[in-house]
Amino acid sequence: MNLTLRIWRQPGPRAPGKMVAYDAGDISPDMSFLEMLDVVNERLMQRGEVPIAFDHDCREGICGSCSLMINGVAHGPLRGTAVCQLHMRTFKDGDVIAVEPWRVRAFPVVRDLVVDRGALDRIVQAGGYITAATGAAQDANTILIPKETVDTAMDAAQCIGCGACVAACPNGSASLFAASKLTHLGLLPQGQPERYRRALRMVAQMDIEHFGGCTLYGECQEACPKQISIDTITRMNRDFLRASLTVGRGAVAESD
Amino acid sequence: MMELSSRVPDGPIERKWHKHRFEVKLVNPANKRKYTVLMVGSGLGGASAAASLSELGYNVKCFCFQDSPRRAHSIAAQGGINAAKNYRNDGDSIYRLFYDTVKGGDFRSREANVYRLAQISVQIIDQCVAQGVPFAREYGGLLANRSFGGAQVSRTFYARGQTGQQLLLGAYQQMEKEIDRGGVTMYPRTEMLDLIVIDGRARGIVTRDMVTGKVSSHVGDAVVLGTGGYGNVFYLSTNAKGSNATAIWRAYKRGAAFANPCFTQIHPTCIPVSGEYQSKLTLMSESLRNDGRVWVPKNKGDKRAPAQIPDSERDYYLERKYPSFGNLAPRDIASRAAKEVCDELRGVGESGLGVYLDFADAIKRVGEQAIRDRYGNLFEMYQRITDENPYVSPMRIFPAVHYTMGGLWVDYNLMGTIPGLHVIGEANFSDHGANRLGASALMQGLADGYFILPATIGDYLASSKLARVDPSHPECRRVEEQVAAYTRKLLDIKGTRTVDSFHRELGKLMWDYCGMARNRSGLQKALEKIPQLRAEFWRDVNVPGSDTELNQALEKAGRVADFLELGELMCRDALHREESCGGHFREEFQTEDGEALRDDEHFAYVAAWEYNGPDQAPELHKEPLEFEYVHLAQRSYK
Amino acid sequence: MSRLRLLWDSSVGKKVILALSGLIWLAYLITHVLANLLVFQGPVKINAYSAFLHGTGGALWVARLVLLAALLLHITAAIQLAARSQDARPTGYAAGRKPQVSTLASRTMRWGGALILLFLVFHILHFTVGTAHPDFVEGNPYHNVASGFHNPLVVAFYLIAMAAVGLHLYHGVWSSGRSLGMSSPSPHPLRRTVALVLALLVWLGFTIIPIAVYAGVVR
Ligand SMILES: Cc1cc2nc3c(=O)[nH]c(=O)nc-3n(C[C@H](O)[C@H](O)[C@H](O)COP(=O)(O)OP(=O)(O)OC[C@H]3O[C@@H](n4cnc5c(N)ncnc54)[C@H](O)[C@@H]3O)c2cc1C
Ligand code: HEM
Ligand code: HEM
Ligand code: SF4
Ligand code: F3S
Ligand code: FES
């Protein structure tokens, strides 16, 4: 199949960028979207041009590196699929495909389609863990956890940290990302001691990183390659509300 | 002359580790602050080590090439992690896990290490559960298990088909906790390009900031490499696109011995190649073999649709050849069996390079929902990639390069032949001998990182006098200059061929001559062709862009240049090892029924290669292997 | 205090304020629409009701103050949140961002809200102060309503405003449950039947009045 790509090119973090058109001739429908970009890059290099930079690593939909806005949709048209798992058979011959990086202030563009998602790591630093120093653990079966609880925790724990939720959110909110972690840890017995402190700190960090608030648009859930539910956001709001009424400001003060 | 002392403590095997932990020197808590450990890699090995060392009080600097430590390729591990918990009461024990692993490794690993691994496996699960890793559970709330290849007990813990992800996130979160506390400093998008050795000790690394291109030195008191496997030398593998050998290869060129480079694992259940453009291969977890039955048509070139082929005309070859392990035969064996039937032209799919993994019977037995619960996400992944629905028609699978048992040589303390250079995870030559059993790499990575290295690194630090060095040290400057020059050289070739075209060509050579089955003439051919290809690379590669910006072509070029050297060493090692063992199958050495034929008399050793300079043959050193507990026997899974 | 401050400072906290103040207004709207529907039962009942309200004196003012305070909080929070999302994405997507599942209602919360505010101002002048009313009679809401909807422009403005209110509630009633962390997990998180019914009823209740008056059903 033959396609026309319109791709965001930006030589560096501070340099201005623009959409540039490329033809992608005889593309196999069995290629993944990234393999299609590989082919385009190979051709660019043969013509002595600079290839298009994009983040990718596992190409199995699990590492969360790939991060492309395709025709205005994060990770492209296929539901519950990271772009590395998107295959060209979902497009038609002659399609024009616009490809852009995630766009929010918290994810500055590094080059072309590559952005810096360090803000997500910093949200995790702000309490997105259970403090369990190595060596201190008791036998794994001492605490029983109902299957349903673990399954719900796992649904949230699947987050691959790709940032598509942020990219798709009209507010540029990282709520789904933070909420999935808060839900995963907040559901498990091991996560209880730090539960409310965690909620306060992670929410505070989202604001510090200049992510937007949540209007409950629901776009994040749709864009999420792991189909994480906005129920997690409800849970985050509940924990935060409870925390702010009980724990008070102390917990946050420590963090900032 | 380099000497390889494994420094395995004496005493009965089950006491060695306890004894050793008592005997090693300790660094007193107040002094730990004064030591800096450079942790290269943030995978299961790196992240767990960085977190644990920082908890002990050391300063840790951690490096990874991805934009976040959470993206290390450990994230992709699907199936599970072994532990000798015996929660199933099915006769498992530390000794049995030890036994299975030594046997599974076809008697080419160090007994003492493997035993320690089995002992620690139990603590790992406890540790991970305490961190909130959501392992699968029974309705009663207890942890669930599944079976994996090469074992007759059910000892594998899992979190759906995303075990590696959950374990890595557990370790990553512990590390983020330490970053928050100030014990760990993280350097993402930073690639290690060389090792700094001062007064014979590893004292630092030279890195390239992948965003700005800045080359700089980081110095410390010990260097730890947890940089993963080098399966990408084959171009097509189940590894991530970025997985590379650069860190260990440059360390090798600074004097670290490289052990058993030719021991590569070919995983039997991957999605077959679909075309030239193919950029990587996708694994279908081994756990699928719990319920899937592997078969091909009985007669050659039978191109009927699987449904049209009656049971009587199907050959369930694994069940036929290995009745007691059946579809759960170990990986090397299952892969070779698949190759055999395809060589007999009984393979399926257009290419004829594939076999069926059929769930029809399992679905009849337990129902589609049960199968969906167990493997839902894997089935989806398969359908997304192949556009076929495995619930109705069998999966097509074929072996693919998956794991490298070889790696930098380490002693019992996980220290390489350069004092101060420690190597953990897949990057070391590890405890898997000539073949790794499923679900044991996650176990090893975490054992190394959480429990072994934190105990042994102190011994090195406490027992060595380390003069202060800082990045202005002349040696740092010298190595930085070499790295910068090397990069400029790559950029200045301005040839006509892309980096990938070289990588593909190398991969094909490796797969044809140093893959699932190897023979003398093939390996010799490869040993001629690889240097030619390398020469052409340095003459004709085209690396666009500059070295002062994000330049993915440049990153690739550096990695492929290293693969072009490593590939040669792998063939050399494969050629020298005139026996078949585990993943290393030399066609000249097989039993009449086509099984691997070991030569324990001449080859019961670890082959550790020492670099001798460019275009010099490397020197072979041997670490003899004794088997006091598991008696050398031909491996049989019949 | 510090706790309230913590709530107010965070984007999640602001949503809580937004929800609470919104729900106060919702409560008012429900009583208000019911009261207004009394016009269909002739002048006596509704005027009596109004008289009763105005008779309570203090209570009425308390109610008015609560509503005013809620409104101010609601508006401030809303504006600040809008500013934050502006700040979160200063430069948009060159090829645009295609909404997938977000409802029109959710996407019009801000402008719709502004319209409601505009309406409120006019509405108070129209029916409470009377300055925007051609023939305002203090204390006779029935007359005021019955004579307040002869100008098609006024009717049109009301109808548009009511549509805005309906939409605003359709999203708001649903989302406030989540902002307050009260909604229970659902296999279809985006479903919002309750909000739909409530919004429809309120919208209908309000909308039929100007129409009825204009059509001469109420005179
Ligand atoms: C698809 C797949 C499925 C698997 N499934 C299982 C399973 O079910 N069970 C099991 O036990 N094992 C499994 N394995 C094997 C196991 O996942 C790996 O062996 C293990 O995770 C390796 O961990 P690691 O920490 O050694 O390396 P990795 O996780 O690969 O981490 C390497 C780290 O080093 C960094 N790095 C590499 N080079 C450099 C450099 N030059 N400079 C700076 N940083 C660098 C990377 O950024 C990364 O952080 C699987 C492997 C694959 C590929
Ligand atoms: C067609 C729809 C509406 C009609 C016919 C209507 C009618 C009236 C009338 C008659 C009054 C005066 C009551 C009295 O003085 O006793 C009034 C007051 C008021 N209305 Fe409405 N109303 C409508 C819609 C709305 C809406 C949608 C809102 C809110 C968004 C609203 C908010 C108010 C307020 C705040 C007052 C002042 C109450 C007070 O302080 O006395 N109204 N309305
Ligand atoms: C008739 C009176 C009003 C009612 C009953 C009302 C009700 C609500 C409710 C229940 C919400 C949902 C809060 C949440 O999602 O947690 C909401 C949100 C909102 N309201 Fe109102 N509101 C009213 C008036 C206004 C006015 C006058 C404005 C603007 C000036 C406004 C602007 C908004 C905005 C922008 C939101 C969405 C904010 C966000 O989630 O980002 N509202 N409203
Ligand atoms: S919540 Fe979903 S979309 Fe957001 S980062 Fe995680 S996986 Fe990506
Ligand atoms: S799209 Fe944005 S507004 Fe909330 S529900 Fe998702 S974060
Ligand atoms: S490349 Fe890893 S998720 Fe897409």
Coordinates of N, CA, C and O in Angstrom, one line a residue, chain A residues 3 21 44 58 150 170 192:
Chain A
L3 N 1.2 5.3 1.2 CA 0.7 6.2 2.1 C 1.4 7.6 2.1 O 2.5 7.6 1.5
A21 N 5.9 16.5 5.1 CA 5.3 15.4 4.4 C 6.3 14.4 3.8 O 7.3 14.8 3.3
L44 N 15.2 7.3 3.9 CA 15.7 8.7 4.1 C 17.2 8.6 4.2 O 17.9 9.4 3.5
C58 N 10.8 -2.3 23.3 CA 10.4 -3.7 23.3 C 9.7 -4.2 22.1 O 9.7 -5.3 21.6
V150 N -6.6 -9.0 44.2 CA -5.4 -9.0 43.5 C -5.6 -8.8 42.0 O -4.9 -8.0 41.3
P170 N -7.7 16.2 27.3 CA -7.8 17.6 26.9 C -7.2 18.6 28.0 O -6.8 19.7 27.6
Q192 N -1.4 -0.5 52.7 CA -2.2 0.3 53.6 C -1.5 1.3 54.4 O -1.9 2.5 54.4

